[in-house]
Amino acid sequence: MAAAGPSVFLLMVSGQVESAQFPEYDDLYCKYCFVYGHDWAPTAGLEEGISQITSKSQDVRQALVWNFPIDVTFKSTNPFGWPQVVLSVYGPDVFGNDVVRGYGAVHVPFSPGRHKRTIPMFVPESTSKLQKFTSFSSAWLSRGLRCPSAASPACCLHSLLPSVTLPCCGRGRGHGRRGQTTATLLA
């Protein structure tokens, strides 16, 4: 009798990155990617994407609306390493260079149905005065003010643990939060 191979289950994610609120910024776009465990594999759809640039709405909320679609299917043999959506939001600085305005991540919902998630966003900041000065002077020479950014937004997942407090660029909101992006995911 032949041994049966491992059985798999499918996870289908269909939804959108709906909007964001970054009161001090305008003309932003977002990128998304999925991070998942070793046993997971995408079978259909796109694992990453980039939205259009959007401007603030003219109403009181001043929301940045993307309505950016997400549609991907994963397969796995166990739930360890459940997929997470990682969002990074970018926009122009005073010199017109694209800089990071926020990173955030959320697990794909575990239960089927309609789900709406609000994702706290943060921006890493240089940890020493020397790093701040070096970052500022090199950015000034290249005509751009830059906050430190990650080579890959997925590496920011390790900084999203609740026990970690991150310094942020700008107005200094505590606990690594800056702005809020709402992602609507249907699973």
mmCIF file with all atom_site columns, C-alpha atoms in Angstrom:
data_model
loop_
_atom_site.group_PDB
_atom_site.id
_atom_site.type_symbol
_atom_site.label_atom_id
_atom_site.label_alt_id
_atom_site.label_comp_id
_atom_site.label_asym_id
_atom_site.label_entity_id
_atom_site.label_seq_id
_atom_site.pdbx_PDB_ins_code
_atom_site.Cartn_x
_atom_site.Cartn_y
_atom_site.Cartn_z
_atom_site.occupancy
_atom_site.B_iso_or_equiv
_atom_site.pdbx_formal_charge
_atom_site.auth_seq_id
_atom_site.auth_comp_id
_atom_site.auth_asym_id
_atom_site.auth_atom_id
_atom_site.pdbx_PDB_model_num
ATOM 1   C CA . MET A 1 1   ? 0.000   0.000  0.000  1.00 0.00 ? 1   MET A CA 1
ATOM 2   C CA . ALA A 1 2   ? 1.419   3.343  -1.045 1.00 0.00 ? 2   ALA A CA 1
ATOM 3   C CA . ALA A 1 3   ? 1.755   6.049  1.591  1.00 0.00 ? 3   ALA A CA 1
ATOM 4   C CA . ALA A 1 4   ? -0.415  9.082  0.946  1.00 0.00 ? 4   ALA A CA 1
ATOM 5   C CA . GLY A 1 5   ? 1.371   12.416 0.502  1.00 0.00 ? 5   GLY A CA 1
ATOM 6   C CA . PRO A 1 6   ? 0.707   15.285 2.853  1.00 0.00 ? 6   PRO A CA 1
ATOM 7   C CA . SER A 1 7   ? -2.664  16.929 2.374  1.00 0.00 ? 7   SER A CA 1
ATOM 8   C CA . VAL A 1 8   ? -2.821  20.666 1.799  1.00 0.00 ? 8   VAL A CA 1
ATOM 9   C CA . PHE A 1 9   ? -5.317  23.422 2.417  1.00 0.00 ? 9   PHE A CA 1
ATOM 10  C CA . LEU A 1 10  ? -5.838  26.607 0.424  1.00 0.00 ? 10  LEU A CA 1
ATOM 11  C CA . LEU A 1 11  ? -6.124  30.173 1.698  1.00 0.00 ? 11  LEU A CA 1
ATOM 12  C CA . MET A 1 12  ? -7.697  32.641 -0.726 1.00 0.00 ? 12  MET A CA 1
ATOM 13  C CA . VAL A 1 13  ? -7.294  36.347 0.034  1.00 0.00 ? 13  VAL A CA 1
ATOM 14  C CA . SER A 1 14  ? -9.396  38.816 -1.921 1.00 0.00 ? 14  SER A CA 1
ATOM 15  C CA . GLY A 1 15  ? -9.794  42.409 -0.843 1.00 0.00 ? 15  GLY A CA 1
ATOM 16  C CA . GLN A 1 16  ? -8.294  45.853 -1.045 1.00 0.00 ? 16  GLN A CA 1
ATOM 17  C CA . VAL A 1 17  ? -6.119  48.429 0.643  1.00 0.00 ? 17  VAL A CA 1
ATOM 18  C CA . GLU A 1 18  ? -8.861  50.963 1.071  1.00 0.00 ? 18  GLU A CA 1
ATOM 19  C CA . SER A 1 19  ? -7.532  54.235 2.483  1.00 0.00 ? 19  SER A CA 1
ATOM 20  C CA . ALA A 1 20  ? -5.065  55.941 4.808  1.00 0.00 ? 20  ALA A CA 1
ATOM 21  C CA . GLN A 1 21  ? -4.914  58.927 7.098  1.00 0.00 ? 21  GLN A CA 1
ATOM 22  C CA . PHE A 1 22  ? -1.600  60.767 7.200  1.00 0.00 ? 22  PHE A CA 1
ATOM 23  C CA . PRO A 1 23  ? -2.650  64.303 8.243  1.00 0.00 ? 23  PRO A CA 1
ATOM 24  C CA . GLU A 1 24  ? 0.699   65.950 7.504  1.00 0.00 ? 24  GLU A CA 1
ATOM 25  C CA . TYR A 1 25  ? 1.275   64.363 4.057  1.00 0.00 ? 25  TYR A CA 1
ATOM 26  C CA . ASP A 1 26  ? -0.307  64.372 0.607  1.00 0.00 ? 26  ASP A CA 1
ATOM 27  C CA . ASP A 1 27  ? 0.311   62.599 -2.728 1.00 0.00 ? 27  ASP A CA 1
ATOM 28  C CA . LEU A 1 28  ? 1.132   59.186 -1.242 1.00 0.00 ? 28  LEU A CA 1
ATOM 29  C CA . TYR A 1 29  ? 1.228   55.690 -2.726 1.00 0.00 ? 29  TYR A CA 1
ATOM 30  C CA . CYS A 1 30  ? 1.494   52.301 -1.088 1.00 0.00 ? 30  CYS A CA 1
ATOM 31  C CA . LYS A 1 31  ? 3.162   48.970 -1.725 1.00 0.00 ? 31  LYS A CA 1
ATOM 32  C CA . TYR A 1 32  ? 2.083   45.652 -0.307 1.00 0.00 ? 32  TYR A CA 1
ATOM 33  C CA . CYS A 1 33  ? 3.784   42.295 -0.028 1.00 0.00 ? 33  CYS A CA 1
ATOM 34  C CA . PHE A 1 34  ? 3.043   39.060 1.796  1.00 0.00 ? 34  PHE A CA 1
ATOM 35  C CA . VAL A 1 35  ? 5.331   37.406 4.325  1.00 0.00 ? 35  VAL A CA 1
ATOM 36  C CA . TYR A 1 36  ? 4.691   33.778 5.216  1.00 0.00 ? 36  TYR A CA 1
ATOM 37  C CA . GLY A 1 37  ? 6.302   30.665 6.676  1.00 0.00 ? 37  GLY A CA 1
ATOM 38  C CA . HIS A 1 38  ? 8.450   28.085 4.908  1.00 0.00 ? 38  HIS A CA 1
ATOM 39  C CA . ASP A 1 39  ? 5.567   25.649 4.434  1.00 0.00 ? 39  ASP A CA 1
ATOM 40  C CA . TRP A 1 40  ? 3.433   28.179 2.568  1.00 0.00 ? 40  TRP A CA 1
ATOM 41  C CA . ALA A 1 41  ? 3.500   28.678 -1.192 1.00 0.00 ? 41  ALA A CA 1
ATOM 42  C CA . PRO A 1 42  ? 1.545   31.066 -3.435 1.00 0.00 ? 42  PRO A CA 1
ATOM 43  C CA . THR A 1 43  ? -0.463  29.237 -6.088 1.00 0.00 ? 43  THR A CA 1
ATOM 44  C CA . ALA A 1 44  ? -2.261  32.123 -7.837 1.00 0.00 ? 44  ALA A CA 1
ATOM 45  C CA . GLY A 1 45  ? -2.353  35.905 -7.849 1.00 0.00 ? 45  GLY A CA 1
ATOM 46  C CA . LEU A 1 46  ? 0.254   38.529 -7.043 1.00 0.00 ? 46  LEU A CA 1
ATOM 47  C CA . GLU A 1 47  ? 2.347   38.460 -3.872 1.00 0.00 ? 47  GLU A CA 1
ATOM 48  C CA . GLU A 1 48  ? 3.216   42.151 -4.131 1.00 0.00 ? 48  GLU A CA 1
ATOM 49  C CA . GLY A 1 49  ? 1.934   45.292 -5.766 1.00 0.00 ? 49  GLY A CA 1
ATOM 50  C CA . ILE A 1 50  ? 2.177   49.069 -5.958 1.00 0.00 ? 50  ILE A CA 1
ATOM 51  C CA . SER A 1 51  ? -0.751  51.486 -6.025 1.00 0.00 ? 51  SER A CA 1
ATOM 52  C CA . GLN A 1 52  ? -1.373  54.758 -7.806 1.00 0.00 ? 52  GLN A CA 1
ATOM 53  C CA . ILE A 1 53  ? -0.517  58.093 -6.180 1.00 0.00 ? 53  ILE A CA 1
ATOM 54  C CA . THR A 1 54  ? -3.490  59.612 -4.408 1.00 0.00 ? 54  THR A CA 1
ATOM 55  C CA . SER A 1 55  ? -4.235  63.031 -2.954 1.00 0.00 ? 55  SER A CA 1
ATOM 56  C CA . LYS A 1 56  ? -6.196  63.850 0.191  1.00 0.00 ? 56  LYS A CA 1
ATOM 57  C CA . SER A 1 57  ? -9.951  64.068 -0.086 1.00 0.00 ? 57  SER A CA 1
ATOM 58  C CA . GLN A 1 58  ? -11.478 67.529 0.260  1.00 0.00 ? 58  GLN A CA 1
ATOM 59  C CA . ASP A 1 59  ? -13.800 66.548 3.133  1.00 0.00 ? 59  ASP A CA 1
ATOM 60  C CA . VAL A 1 60  ? -13.124 66.770 6.861  1.00 0.00 ? 60  VAL A CA 1
ATOM 61  C CA . ARG A 1 61  ? -11.466 63.322 7.044  1.00 0.00 ? 61  ARG A CA 1
ATOM 62  C CA . GLN A 1 62  ? -8.776  64.220 4.465  1.00 0.00 ? 62  GLN A CA 1
ATOM 63  C CA . ALA A 1 63  ? -8.459  60.514 3.644  1.00 0.00 ? 63  ALA A CA 1
ATOM 64  C CA . LEU A 1 64  ? -6.066  59.185 1.033  1.00 0.00 ? 64  LEU A CA 1
ATOM 65  C CA . VAL A 1 65  ? -8.184  56.680 -0.919 1.00 0.00 ? 65  VAL A CA 1
ATOM 66  C CA . TRP A 1 66  ? -6.517  53.914 -2.954 1.00 0.00 ? 66  TRP A CA 1
ATOM 67  C CA . ASN A 1 67  ? -9.082  51.082 -3.203 1.00 0.00 ? 67  ASN A CA 1
ATOM 68  C CA . PHE A 1 68  ? -6.093  48.992 -4.257 1.00 0.00 ? 68  PHE A CA 1
ATOM 69  C CA . PRO A 1 69  ? -7.106  45.367 -5.022 1.00 0.00 ? 69  PRO A CA 1
ATOM 70  C CA . ILE A 1 70  ? -5.395  42.327 -3.516 1.00 0.00 ? 70  ILE A CA 1
ATOM 71  C CA . ASP A 1 71  ? -6.072  38.819 -4.825 1.00 0.00 ? 71  ASP A CA 1
ATOM 72  C CA . VAL A 1 72  ? -3.791  35.882 -3.988 1.00 0.00 ? 72  VAL A CA 1
ATOM 73  C CA . THR A 1 73  ? -4.104  32.181 -3.107 1.00 0.00 ? 73  THR A CA 1
ATOM 74  C CA . PHE A 1 74  ? -1.710  30.250 -0.867 1.00 0.00 ? 74  PHE A CA 1
ATOM 75  C CA . LYS A 1 75  ? -1.380  26.566 -0.044 1.00 0.00 ? 75  LYS A CA 1
ATOM 76  C CA . SER A 1 76  ? 0.118   24.951 3.036  1.00 0.00 ? 76  SER A CA 1
ATOM 77  C CA . THR A 1 77  ? 0.123   21.742 5.064  1.00 0.00 ? 77  THR A CA 1
ATOM 78  C CA . ASN A 1 78  ? -0.044  23.509 8.454  1.00 0.00 ? 78  ASN A CA 1
ATOM 79  C CA . PRO A 1 79  ? -0.960  26.969 9.779  1.00 0.00 ? 79  PRO A CA 1
ATOM 80  C CA . PHE A 1 80  ? 2.497   27.787 11.182 1.00 0.00 ? 80  PHE A CA 1
ATOM 81  C CA . GLY A 1 81  ? 3.774   30.950 9.476  1.00 0.00 ? 81  GLY A CA 1
ATOM 82  C CA . TRP A 1 82  ? 0.272   32.207 8.609  1.00 0.00 ? 82  TRP A CA 1
ATOM 83  C CA . PRO A 1 83  ? 0.595   34.950 5.935  1.00 0.00 ? 83  PRO A CA 1
ATOM 84  C CA . GLN A 1 84  ? 0.836   38.607 6.854  1.00 0.00 ? 84  GLN A CA 1
ATOM 85  C CA . VAL A 1 85  ? 0.253   41.620 4.633  1.00 0.00 ? 85  VAL A CA 1
ATOM 86  C CA . VAL A 1 86  ? 3.067   44.172 4.917  1.00 0.00 ? 86  VAL A CA 1
ATOM 87  C CA . LEU A 1 87  ? 2.229   47.713 3.785  1.00 0.00 ? 87  LEU A CA 1
ATOM 88  C CA . SER A 1 88  ? 4.701   50.501 3.109  1.00 0.00 ? 88  SER A CA 1
ATOM 89  C CA . VAL A 1 89  ? 3.540   54.002 2.272  1.00 0.00 ? 89  VAL A CA 1
ATOM 90  C CA . TYR A 1 90  ? 5.742   56.438 0.328  1.00 0.00 ? 90  TYR A CA 1
ATOM 91  C CA . GLY A 1 91  ? 5.499   60.077 -0.649 1.00 0.00 ? 91  GLY A CA 1
ATOM 92  C CA . PRO A 1 92  ? 7.576   63.034 -1.785 1.00 0.00 ? 92  PRO A CA 1
ATOM 93  C CA . ASP A 1 93  ? 9.750   65.077 0.550  1.00 0.00 ? 93  ASP A CA 1
ATOM 94  C CA . VAL A 1 94  ? 10.395  68.811 0.123  1.00 0.00 ? 94  VAL A CA 1
ATOM 95  C CA . PHE A 1 95  ? 12.854  68.055 -2.694 1.00 0.00 ? 95  PHE A CA 1
ATOM 96  C CA . GLY A 1 96  ? 10.465  65.722 -4.565 1.00 0.00 ? 96  GLY A CA 1
ATOM 97  C CA . ASN A 1 97  ? 12.277  62.492 -3.614 1.00 0.00 ? 97  ASN A CA 1
ATOM 98  C CA . ASP A 1 98  ? 10.163  59.504 -2.563 1.00 0.00 ? 98  ASP A CA 1
ATOM 99  C CA . VAL A 1 99  ? 10.641  58.709 1.119  1.00 0.00 ? 99  VAL A CA 1
ATOM 100 C CA . VAL A 1 100 ? 9.015   56.243 3.501  1.00 0.00 ? 100 VAL A CA 1
ATOM 101 C CA . ARG A 1 101 ? 5.993   57.660 5.312  1.00 0.00 ? 101 ARG A CA 1
ATOM 102 C CA . GLY A 1 102 ? 5.018   54.465 7.130  1.00 0.00 ? 102 GLY A CA 1
ATOM 103 C CA . TYR A 1 103 ? 5.397   50.705 7.549  1.00 0.00 ? 103 TYR A CA 1
ATOM 104 C CA . GLY A 1 104 ? 2.783   48.350 8.962  1.00 0.00 ? 104 GLY A CA 1
ATOM 105 C CA . ALA A 1 105 ? 1.673   44.719 8.928  1.00 0.00 ? 105 ALA A CA 1
ATOM 106 C CA . VAL A 1 106 ? -1.336  42.599 9.832  1.00 0.00 ? 106 VAL A CA 1
ATOM 107 C CA . HIS A 1 107 ? -2.081  38.870 9.698  1.00 0.00 ? 107 HIS A CA 1
ATOM 108 C CA . VAL A 1 108 ? -4.514  37.720 7.041  1.00 0.00 ? 108 VAL A CA 1
ATOM 109 C CA . PRO A 1 109 ? -7.747  37.001 8.988  1.00 0.00 ? 109 PRO A CA 1
ATOM 110 C CA . PHE A 1 110 ? -8.014  33.426 10.296 1.00 0.00 ? 110 PHE A CA 1
ATOM 111 C CA . SER A 1 111 ? -11.746 33.027 9.701  1.00 0.00 ? 111 SER A CA 1
ATOM 112 C CA . PRO A 1 112 ? -13.650 33.333 6.417  1.00 0.00 ? 112 PRO A CA 1
ATOM 113 C CA . GLY A 1 113 ? -15.898 36.335 5.802  1.00 0.00 ? 113 GLY A CA 1
ATOM 114 C CA . ARG A 1 114 ? -15.608 40.114 5.520  1.00 0.00 ? 114 ARG A CA 1
ATOM 115 C CA . HIS A 1 115 ? -12.929 41.715 7.660  1.00 0.00 ? 115 HIS A CA 1
ATOM 116 C CA . LYS A 1 116 ? -11.740 45.281 8.067  1.00 0.00 ? 116 LYS A CA 1
ATOM 117 C CA . ARG A 1 117 ? -8.375  45.912 9.710  1.00 0.00 ? 117 ARG A CA 1
ATOM 118 C CA . THR A 1 118 ? -6.763  49.196 10.779 1.00 0.00 ? 118 THR A CA 1
ATOM 119 C CA . ILE A 1 119 ? -2.997  48.944 10.603 1.00 0.00 ? 119 ILE A CA 1
ATOM 120 C CA . PRO A 1 120 ? -0.790  51.157 12.795 1.00 0.00 ? 120 PRO A CA 1
ATOM 121 C CA . MET A 1 121 ? 2.074   52.624 10.775 1.00 0.00 ? 121 MET A CA 1
ATOM 122 C CA . PHE A 1 122 ? 5.567   53.605 11.912 1.00 0.00 ? 122 PHE A CA 1
ATOM 123 C CA . VAL A 1 123 ? 8.751   55.076 10.456 1.00 0.00 ? 123 VAL A CA 1
ATOM 124 C CA . PRO A 1 124 ? 12.150  54.104 11.879 1.00 0.00 ? 124 PRO A CA 1
ATOM 125 C CA . GLU A 1 125 ? 14.387  56.899 13.078 1.00 0.00 ? 125 GLU A CA 1
ATOM 126 C CA . SER A 1 126 ? 18.147  57.064 13.472 1.00 0.00 ? 126 SER A CA 1
ATOM 127 C CA . THR A 1 127 ? 19.164  56.006 16.962 1.00 0.00 ? 127 THR A CA 1
ATOM 128 C CA . SER A 1 128 ? 22.187  58.230 17.490 1.00 0.00 ? 128 SER A CA 1
ATOM 129 C CA . LYS A 1 129 ? 22.956  61.888 16.850 1.00 0.00 ? 129 LYS A CA 1
ATOM 130 C CA . LEU A 1 130 ? 25.845  60.875 14.583 1.00 0.00 ? 130 LEU A CA 1
ATOM 131 C CA . GLN A 1 131 ? 23.505  58.734 12.436 1.00 0.00 ? 131 GLN A CA 1
ATOM 132 C CA . LYS A 1 132 ? 20.986  61.593 12.282 1.00 0.00 ? 132 LYS A CA 1
ATOM 133 C CA . PHE A 1 133 ? 23.679  64.049 11.233 1.00 0.00 ? 133 PHE A CA 1
ATOM 134 C CA . THR A 1 134 ? 25.156  61.668 8.639  1.00 0.00 ? 134 THR A CA 1
ATOM 135 C CA . SER A 1 135 ? 21.680  60.886 7.261  1.00 0.00 ? 135 SER A CA 1
ATOM 136 C CA . PHE A 1 136 ? 20.740  64.564 7.105  1.00 0.00 ? 136 PHE A CA 1
ATOM 137 C CA . SER A 1 137 ? 24.014  65.747 5.545  1.00 0.00 ? 137 SER A CA 1
ATOM 138 C CA . SER A 1 138 ? 24.107  62.993 2.902  1.00 0.00 ? 138 SER A CA 1
ATOM 139 C CA . ALA A 1 139 ? 20.439  63.611 2.128  1.00 0.00 ? 139 ALA A CA 1
ATOM 140 C CA . TRP A 1 140 ? 21.020  67.367 1.925  1.00 0.00 ? 140 TRP A CA 1
ATOM 141 C CA . LEU A 1 141 ? 23.914  66.837 -0.490 1.00 0.00 ? 141 LEU A CA 1
ATOM 142 C CA . SER A 1 142 ? 21.723  64.605 -2.658 1.00 0.00 ? 142 SER A CA 1
ATOM 143 C CA . ARG A 1 143 ? 18.802  67.060 -2.251 1.00 0.00 ? 143 ARG A CA 1
ATOM 144 C CA . GLY A 1 144 ? 16.571  64.856 -0.134 1.00 0.00 ? 144 GLY A CA 1
ATOM 145 C CA . LEU A 1 145 ? 15.638  64.582 3.540  1.00 0.00 ? 145 LEU A CA 1
ATOM 146 C CA . ARG A 1 146 ? 15.540  60.923 4.357  1.00 0.00 ? 146 ARG A CA 1
ATOM 147 C CA . CYS A 1 147 ? 14.448  58.927 7.334  1.00 0.00 ? 147 CYS A CA 1
ATOM 148 C CA . PRO A 1 148 ? 16.161  55.567 7.670  1.00 0.00 ? 148 PRO A CA 1
ATOM 149 C CA . SER A 1 149 ? 14.311  52.970 5.647  1.00 0.00 ? 149 SER A CA 1
ATOM 150 C CA . ALA A 1 150 ? 14.496  49.232 5.507  1.00 0.00 ? 150 ALA A CA 1
ATOM 151 C CA . ALA A 1 151 ? 15.979  47.485 2.499  1.00 0.00 ? 151 ALA A CA 1
ATOM 152 C CA . SER A 1 152 ? 12.908  45.255 2.558  1.00 0.00 ? 152 SER A CA 1
ATOM 153 C CA . PRO A 1 153 ? 9.679   46.309 4.307  1.00 0.00 ? 153 PRO A CA 1
ATOM 154 C CA . ALA A 1 154 ? 9.213   42.679 5.374  1.00 0.00 ? 154 ALA A CA 1
ATOM 155 C CA . CYS A 1 155 ? 12.122  43.013 7.815  1.00 0.00 ? 155 CYS A CA 1
ATOM 156 C CA . CYS A 1 156 ? 10.010  45.530 9.747  1.00 0.00 ? 156 CYS A CA 1
ATOM 157 C CA . LEU A 1 157 ? 7.794   42.695 10.946 1.00 0.00 ? 157 LEU A CA 1
ATOM 158 C CA . HIS A 1 158 ? 10.261  41.937 13.719 1.00 0.00 ? 158 HIS A CA 1
ATOM 159 C CA . SER A 1 159 ? 9.838   45.519 14.964 1.00 0.00 ? 159 SER A CA 1
ATOM 160 C CA . LEU A 1 160 ? 6.051   45.270 15.108 1.00 0.00 ? 160 LEU A CA 1
ATOM 161 C CA . LEU A 1 161 ? 6.044   43.184 18.287 1.00 0.00 ? 161 LEU A CA 1
ATOM 162 C CA . PRO A 1 162 ? 4.043   44.899 21.057 1.00 0.00 ? 162 PRO A CA 1
ATOM 163 C CA . SER A 1 163 ? 7.007   44.937 23.452 1.00 0.00 ? 163 SER A CA 1
ATOM 164 C CA . VAL A 1 164 ? 9.145   47.059 21.136 1.00 0.00 ? 164 VAL A CA 1
ATOM 165 C CA . THR A 1 165 ? 8.976   50.853 21.242 1.00 0.00 ? 165 THR A CA 1
ATOM 166 C CA . LEU A 1 166 ? 10.392  52.561 18.172 1.00 0.00 ? 166 LEU A CA 1
ATOM 167 C CA . PRO A 1 167 ? 11.387  56.193 17.829 1.00 0.00 ? 167 PRO A CA 1
ATOM 168 C CA . CYS A 1 168 ? 9.560   57.837 14.924 1.00 0.00 ? 168 CYS A CA 1
ATOM 169 C CA . CYS A 1 169 ? 10.397  60.625 12.551 1.00 0.00 ? 169 CYS A CA 1
ATOM 170 C CA . GLY A 1 170 ? 8.325   63.785 12.650 1.00 0.00 ? 170 GLY A CA 1
ATOM 171 C CA . ARG A 1 171 ? 5.957   64.603 15.467 1.00 0.00 ? 171 ARG A CA 1
ATOM 172 C CA . GLY A 1 172 ? 7.273   61.883 17.799 1.00 0.00 ? 172 GLY A CA 1
ATOM 173 C CA . ARG A 1 173 ? 4.215   59.762 18.351 1.00 0.00 ? 173 ARG A CA 1
ATOM 174 C CA . GLY A 1 174 ? 5.170   57.036 20.802 1.00 0.00 ? 174 GLY A CA 1
ATOM 175 C CA . HIS A 1 175 ? 5.286   53.284 20.433 1.00 0.00 ? 175 HIS A CA 1
ATOM 176 C CA . GLY A 1 176 ? 6.299   53.356 16.806 1.00 0.00 ? 176 GLY A CA 1
ATOM 177 C CA . ARG A 1 177 ? 2.953   54.515 15.472 1.00 0.00 ? 177 ARG A CA 1
ATOM 178 C CA . ARG A 1 178 ? 2.527   57.098 12.775 1.00 0.00 ? 178 ARG A CA 1
ATOM 179 C CA . GLY A 1 179 ? -0.635  57.561 10.783 1.00 0.00 ? 179 GLY A CA 1
ATOM 180 C CA . GLN A 1 180 ? -3.135  54.814 10.188 1.00 0.00 ? 180 GLN A CA 1
ATOM 181 C CA . THR A 1 181 ? -3.860  52.821 7.104  1.00 0.00 ? 181 THR A CA 1
ATOM 182 C CA . THR A 1 182 ? -7.054  50.847 6.770  1.00 0.00 ? 182 THR A CA 1
ATOM 183 C CA . ALA A 1 183 ? -6.858  47.612 4.810  1.00 0.00 ? 183 ALA A CA 1
ATOM 184 C CA . THR A 1 184 ? -10.043 45.783 3.936  1.00 0.00 ? 184 THR A CA 1
ATOM 185 C CA . LEU A 1 185 ? -9.374  42.099 3.384  1.00 0.00 ? 185 LEU A CA 1
ATOM 186 C CA . LEU A 1 186 ? -11.908 39.490 2.379  1.00 0.00 ? 186 LEU A CA 1
ATOM 187 C CA . ALA A 1 187 ? -10.814 35.946 3.125  1.00 0.00 ? 187 ALA A CA 1
#
